[in-house]
């Protein structure tokens, strides 16, 4: 009788281990970039650390202070509709050393752009000022959607 319960316990344990393993394996193919549309403004040093340690996700490089709020609003709306979040480096941050380039902080994109990175390598970017404000949100939505499919879903 004890052998019977031992065998049943062993089989139940194996089923449990296989189930947990299957969930882990299948979750590896899903998007690495998830969120609720939030944009985290990072100090230049924090961005440098993030890019060195992880470097995967959507990065905004802000320069035009006058249009920054408009750009961020459009980016946040597009990110929210695509269930992702992003990070921002602002060249007008007082901690941003103007004698350095953005690549000193780990980003390799143009100013006033949203870029997608994977393991610290920029894959693609979209420039905010190439679009009319009325078109920007739709273009950003399309950019994020295509980037997720291309770079984060297997």
PDB file of N, CA, C and O in Angstrom, residues 36-76:
ATOM      1  N   UNK A  36       2.521  49.299 -19.087  1.00  0.00           N
ATOM      2  CA  UNK A  36       1.221  49.956 -19.159  1.00  0.00           C
ATOM      3  C   UNK A  36       1.313  51.358 -19.737  1.00  0.00           C
ATOM      4  O   UNK A  36       0.483  52.202 -19.452  1.00  0.00           O
ATOM      5  N   UNK A  37       2.338  51.608 -20.539  1.00  0.00           N
ATOM      6  CA  UNK A  37       2.459  52.904 -21.190  1.00  0.00           C
ATOM      7  C   UNK A  37       3.299  53.910 -20.425  1.00  0.00           C
ATOM      8  O   UNK A  37       3.452  55.043 -20.874  1.00  0.00           O
ATOM      9  N   UNK A  38       3.829  53.514 -19.307  1.00  0.00           N
ATOM     10  CA  UNK A  38       4.645  54.436 -18.509  1.00  0.00           C
ATOM     11  C   UNK A  38       5.985  54.700 -19.182  1.00  0.00           C
ATOM     12  O   UNK A  38       6.546  53.831 -19.843  1.00  0.00           O
ATOM     13  N   UNK A  39       6.478  55.905 -18.988  1.00  0.00           N
ATOM     14  CA  UNK A  39       7.802  56.284 -19.466  1.00  0.00           C
ATOM     15  C   UNK A  39       8.603  56.737 -18.247  1.00  0.00           C
ATOM     16  O   UNK A  39       8.196  57.662 -17.546  1.00  0.00           O
ATOM     17  N   UNK A  40       9.702  56.066 -18.007  1.00  0.00           N
ATOM     18  CA  UNK A  40      10.568  56.397 -16.879  1.00  0.00           C
ATOM     19  C   UNK A  40      11.676  57.330 -17.356  1.00  0.00           C
ATOM     20  O   UNK A  40      12.480  56.955 -18.203  1.00  0.00           O
ATOM     21  N   UNK A  41      11.695  58.546 -16.801  1.00  0.00           N
ATOM     22  CA  UNK A  41      12.784  59.458 -17.125  1.00  0.00           C
ATOM     23  C   UNK A  41      13.981  59.049 -16.282  1.00  0.00           C
ATOM     24  O   UNK A  41      13.890  58.959 -15.063  1.00  0.00           O
ATOM     25  N   UNK A  42      15.082  58.780 -16.950  1.00  0.00           N
ATOM     26  CA  UNK A  42      16.273  58.299 -16.260  1.00  0.00           C
ATOM     27  C   UNK A  42      17.381  59.343 -16.307  1.00  0.00           C
ATOM     28  O   UNK A  42      17.514  60.058 -17.296  1.00  0.00           O
ATOM     29  N   UNK A  43      18.157  59.376 -15.251  1.00  0.00           N
ATOM     30  CA  UNK A  43      19.339  60.235 -15.271  1.00  0.00           C
ATOM     31  C   UNK A  43      20.306  59.668 -16.302  1.00  0.00           C
ATOM     32  O   UNK A  43      20.236  58.470 -16.633  1.00  0.00           O
ATOM     33  N   UNK A  44      21.195  60.480 -16.817  1.00  0.00           N
ATOM     34  CA  UNK A  44      22.163  59.958 -17.790  1.00  0.00           C
ATOM     35  C   UNK A  44      22.968  58.769 -17.250  1.00  0.00           C
ATOM     36  O   UNK A  44      23.192  57.790 -17.965  1.00  0.00           O
ATOM     37  N   UNK A  45      23.364  58.826 -15.979  1.00  0.00           N
ATOM     38  CA  UNK A  45      24.134  57.730 -15.402  1.00  0.00           C
ATOM     39  C   UNK A  45      23.290  56.463 -15.257  1.00  0.00           C
ATOM     40  O   UNK A  45      23.779  55.353 -15.495  1.00  0.00           O
ATOM     41  N   UNK A  46      22.017  56.623 -14.876  1.00  0.00           N
ATOM     42  CA  UNK A  46      21.125  55.467 -14.766  1.00  0.00           C
ATOM     43  C   UNK A  46      20.883  54.841 -16.142  1.00  0.00           C
ATOM     44  O   UNK A  46      20.824  53.616 -16.273  1.00  0.00           O
ATOM     45  N   UNK A  47      20.760  55.686 -17.175  1.00  0.00           N
ATOM     46  CA  UNK A  47      20.582  55.166 -18.529  1.00  0.00           C
ATOM     47  C   UNK A  47      21.817  54.388 -18.958  1.00  0.00           C
ATOM     48  O   UNK A  47      21.706  53.302 -19.535  1.00  0.00           O
ATOM     49  N   UNK A  48      22.984  54.926 -18.668  1.00  0.00           N
ATOM     50  CA  UNK A  48      24.233  54.244 -19.021  1.00  0.00           C
ATOM     51  C   UNK A  48      24.286  52.865 -18.356  1.00  0.00           C
ATOM     52  O   UNK A  48      24.621  51.865 -18.995  1.00  0.00           O
ATOM     53  N   UNK A  49      23.916  52.812 -17.098  1.00  0.00           N
ATOM     54  CA  UNK A  49      23.907  51.538 -16.363  1.00  0.00           C
ATOM     55  C   UNK A  49      22.881  50.571 -16.960  1.00  0.00           C
ATOM     56  O   UNK A  49      23.173  49.403 -17.179  1.00  0.00           O
ATOM     57  N   UNK A  50      21.675  51.072 -17.237  1.00  0.00           N
ATOM     58  CA  UNK A  50      20.630  50.233 -17.829  1.00  0.00           C
ATOM     59  C   UNK A  50      21.089  49.656 -19.163  1.00  0.00           C
ATOM     60  O   UNK A  50      20.913  48.467 -19.441  1.00  0.00           O
ATOM     61  N   UNK A  51      21.650  50.500 -20.002  1.00  0.00           N
ATOM     62  CA  UNK A  51      22.070  50.043 -21.326  1.00  0.00           C
ATOM     63  C   UNK A  51      23.200  49.019 -21.227  1.00  0.00           C
ATOM     64  O   UNK A  51      23.265  48.089 -22.029  1.00  0.00           O
ATOM     65  N   UNK A  52      24.055  49.171 -20.252  1.00  0.00           N
ATOM     66  CA  UNK A  52      25.171  48.244 -20.084  1.00  0.00           C
ATOM     67  C   UNK A  52      24.703  46.905 -19.519  1.00  0.00           C
ATOM     68  O   UNK A  52      25.157  45.852 -19.944  1.00  0.00           O
ATOM     69  N   UNK A  53      23.770  46.944 -18.572  1.00  0.00           N
ATOM     70  CA  UNK A  53      23.324  45.723 -17.900  1.00  0.00           C
ATOM     71  C   UNK A  53      22.206  44.994 -18.634  1.00  0.00           C
ATOM     72  O   UNK A  53      22.110  43.780 -18.583  1.00  0.00           O
ATOM     73  N   UNK A  54      21.314  45.727 -19.286  1.00  0.00           N
ATOM     74  CA  UNK A  54      20.149  45.119 -19.929  1.00  0.00           C
ATOM     75  C   UNK A  54      20.055  45.585 -21.372  1.00  0.00           C
ATOM     76  O   UNK A  54      20.213  44.805 -22.296  1.00  0.00           O
ATOM     77  N   UNK A  55      19.752  46.855 -21.556  1.00  0.00           N
ATOM     78  CA  UNK A  55      19.738  47.457 -22.881  1.00  0.00           C
ATOM     79  C   UNK A  55      18.653  46.974 -23.805  1.00  0.00           C
ATOM     80  O   UNK A  55      18.792  47.044 -25.025  1.00  0.00           O
ATOM     81  N   UNK A  56      17.540  46.503 -23.251  1.00  0.00           N
ATOM     82  CA  UNK A  56      16.456  46.008 -24.085  1.00  0.00           C
ATOM     83  C   UNK A  56      15.182  46.785 -23.776  1.00  0.00           C
ATOM     84  O   UNK A  56      14.777  46.882 -22.625  1.00  0.00           O
ATOM     85  N   UNK A  57      14.577  47.341 -24.820  1.00  0.00           N
ATOM     86  CA  UNK A  57      13.329  48.059 -24.646  1.00  0.00           C
ATOM     87  C   UNK A  57      13.237  49.266 -25.556  1.00  0.00           C
ATOM     88  O   UNK A  57      14.009  49.435 -26.491  1.00  0.00           O
ATOM     89  N   UNK A  58      12.264  50.109 -25.249  1.00  0.00           N
ATOM     90  CA  UNK A  58      12.008  51.321 -26.023  1.00  0.00           C
ATOM     91  C   UNK A  58      12.608  52.516 -25.280  1.00  0.00           C
ATOM     92  O   UNK A  58      12.340  52.717 -24.097  1.00  0.00           O
ATOM     93  N   UNK A  59      13.421  53.290 -25.997  1.00  0.00           N
ATOM     94  CA  UNK A  59      14.121  54.428 -25.409  1.00  0.00           C
ATOM     95  C   UNK A  59      13.764  55.699 -26.180  1.00  0.00           C
ATOM     96  O   UNK A  59      13.828  55.737 -27.409  1.00  0.00           O
ATOM     97  N   UNK A  60      13.425  56.742 -25.420  1.00  0.00           N
ATOM     98  CA  UNK A  60      13.152  58.059 -25.991  1.00  0.00           C
ATOM     99  C   UNK A  60      14.368  58.925 -25.695  1.00  0.00           C
ATOM    100  O   UNK A  60      14.839  58.963 -24.549  1.00  0.00           O
ATOM    101  N   UNK A  61      14.851  59.607 -26.715  1.00  0.00           N
ATOM    102  CA  UNK A  61      15.940  60.555 -26.514  1.00  0.00           C
ATOM    103  C   UNK A  61      15.387  61.938 -26.798  1.00  0.00           C
ATOM    104  O   UNK A  61      15.153  62.309 -27.944  1.00  0.00           O
ATOM    105  N   UNK A  62      15.142  62.709 -25.744  1.00  0.00           N
ATOM    106  CA  UNK A  62      14.523  64.033 -25.851  1.00  0.00           C
ATOM    107  C   UNK A  62      15.569  65.127 -25.955  1.00  0.00           C
ATOM    108  O   UNK A  62      16.570  65.117 -25.240  1.00  0.00           O
ATOM    109  N   UNK A  63      15.285  66.084 -26.828  1.00  0.00           N
ATOM    110  CA  UNK A  63      16.155  67.236 -27.005  1.00  0.00           C
ATOM    111  C   UNK A  63      15.348  68.532 -27.046  1.00  0.00           C
ATOM    112  O   UNK A  63      15.644  69.482 -26.356  1.00  0.00           O
ATOM    113  N   UNK A  64      14.306  68.563 -27.864  1.00  0.00           N
ATOM    114  CA  UNK A  64      13.484  69.754 -28.069  1.00  0.00           C
ATOM    115  C   UNK A  64      12.561  69.963 -26.862  1.00  0.00           C
ATOM    116  O   UNK A  64      11.501  69.349 -26.766  1.00  0.00           O
ATOM    117  N   UNK A  65      12.982  70.823 -25.958  1.00  0.00           N
ATOM    118  CA  UNK A  65      12.234  71.058 -24.718  1.00  0.00           C
ATOM    119  C   UNK A  65      10.844  71.630 -24.996  1.00  0.00           C
ATOM    120  O   UNK A  65       9.884  71.319 -24.297  1.00  0.00           O
ATOM    121  N   UNK A  66      10.724  72.434 -26.032  1.00  0.00           N
ATOM    122  CA  UNK A  66       9.452  73.071 -26.364  1.00  0.00           C
ATOM    123  C   UNK A  66       8.380  72.051 -26.754  1.00  0.00           C
ATOM    124  O   UNK A  66       7.207  72.213 -26.421  1.00  0.00           O
ATOM    125  N   UNK A  67       8.765  70.996 -27.475  1.00  0.00           N
ATOM    126  CA  UNK A  67       7.801  69.997 -27.943  1.00  0.00           C
ATOM    127  C   UNK A  67       7.833  68.696 -27.141  1.00  0.00           C
ATOM    128  O   UNK A  67       7.105  67.761 -27.465  1.00  0.00           O
ATOM    129  N   UNK A  68       8.641  68.656 -26.116  1.00  0.00           N
ATOM    130  CA  UNK A  68       8.828  67.418 -25.349  1.00  0.00           C
ATOM    131  C   UNK A  68       7.504  66.866 -24.804  1.00  0.00           C
ATOM    132  O   UNK A  68       7.224  65.667 -24.931  1.00  0.00           O
ATOM    133  N   UNK A  69       6.683  67.702 -24.190  1.00  0.00           N
ATOM    134  CA  UNK A  69       5.422  67.226 -23.607  1.00  0.00           C
ATOM    135  C   UNK A  69       4.503  66.624 -24.671  1.00  0.00           C
ATOM    136  O   UNK A  69       3.856  65.602 -24.439  1.00  0.00           O
ATOM    137  N   UNK A  70       4.449  67.255 -25.828  1.00  0.00           N
ATOM    138  CA  UNK A  70       3.618  66.745 -26.923  1.00  0.00           C
ATOM    139  C   UNK A  70       4.127  65.383 -27.390  1.00  0.00           C
ATOM    140  O   UNK A  70       3.344  64.448 -27.575  1.00  0.00           O
ATOM    141  N   UNK A  71       5.445  65.289 -27.569  1.00  0.00           N
ATOM    142  CA  UNK A  71       6.038  64.009 -27.992  1.00  0.00           C
ATOM    143  C   UNK A  71       5.784  62.917 -26.954  1.00  0.00           C
ATOM    144  O   UNK A  71       5.387  61.801 -27.302  1.00  0.00           O
ATOM    145  N   UNK A  72       6.014  63.242 -25.681  1.00  0.00           N
ATOM    146  CA  UNK A  72       5.827  62.239 -24.626  1.00  0.00           C
ATOM    147  C   UNK A  72       4.382  61.790 -24.527  1.00  0.00           C
ATOM    148  O   UNK A  72       4.113  60.606 -24.299  1.00  0.00           O
ATOM    149  N   UNK A  73       3.458  62.704 -24.707  1.00  0.00           N
ATOM    150  CA  UNK A  73       2.043  62.349 -24.670  1.00  0.00           C
ATOM    151  C   UNK A  73       1.730  61.318 -25.772  1.00  0.00           C
ATOM    152  O   UNK A  73       1.091  60.298 -25.513  1.00  0.00           O
ATOM    153  N   UNK A  74       2.201  61.583 -26.974  1.00  0.00           N
ATOM    154  CA  UNK A  74       1.957  60.666 -28.095  1.00  0.00           C
ATOM    155  C   UNK A  74       2.631  59.317 -27.863  1.00  0.00           C
ATOM    156  O   UNK A  74       2.045  58.265 -28.146  1.00  0.00           O
ATOM    157  N   UNK A  75       3.851  59.342 -27.348  1.00  0.00           N
ATOM    158  CA  UNK A  75       4.573  58.088 -27.086  1.00  0.00           C
ATOM    159  C   UNK A  75       3.840  57.271 -26.023  1.00  0.00           C
ATOM    160  O   UNK A  75       3.641  56.060 -26.174  1.00  0.00           O
ATOM    161  N   UNK A  76       3.431  57.927 -24.949  1.00  0.00           N
ATOM    162  CA  UNK A  76       2.742  57.216 -23.865  1.00  0.00           C
ATOM    163  C   UNK A  76       1.442  56.587 -24.352  1.00  0.00           C
ATOM    164  O   UNK A  76       1.121  55.456 -23.984  1.00  0.00           O
TER     165      UNK A  76
END
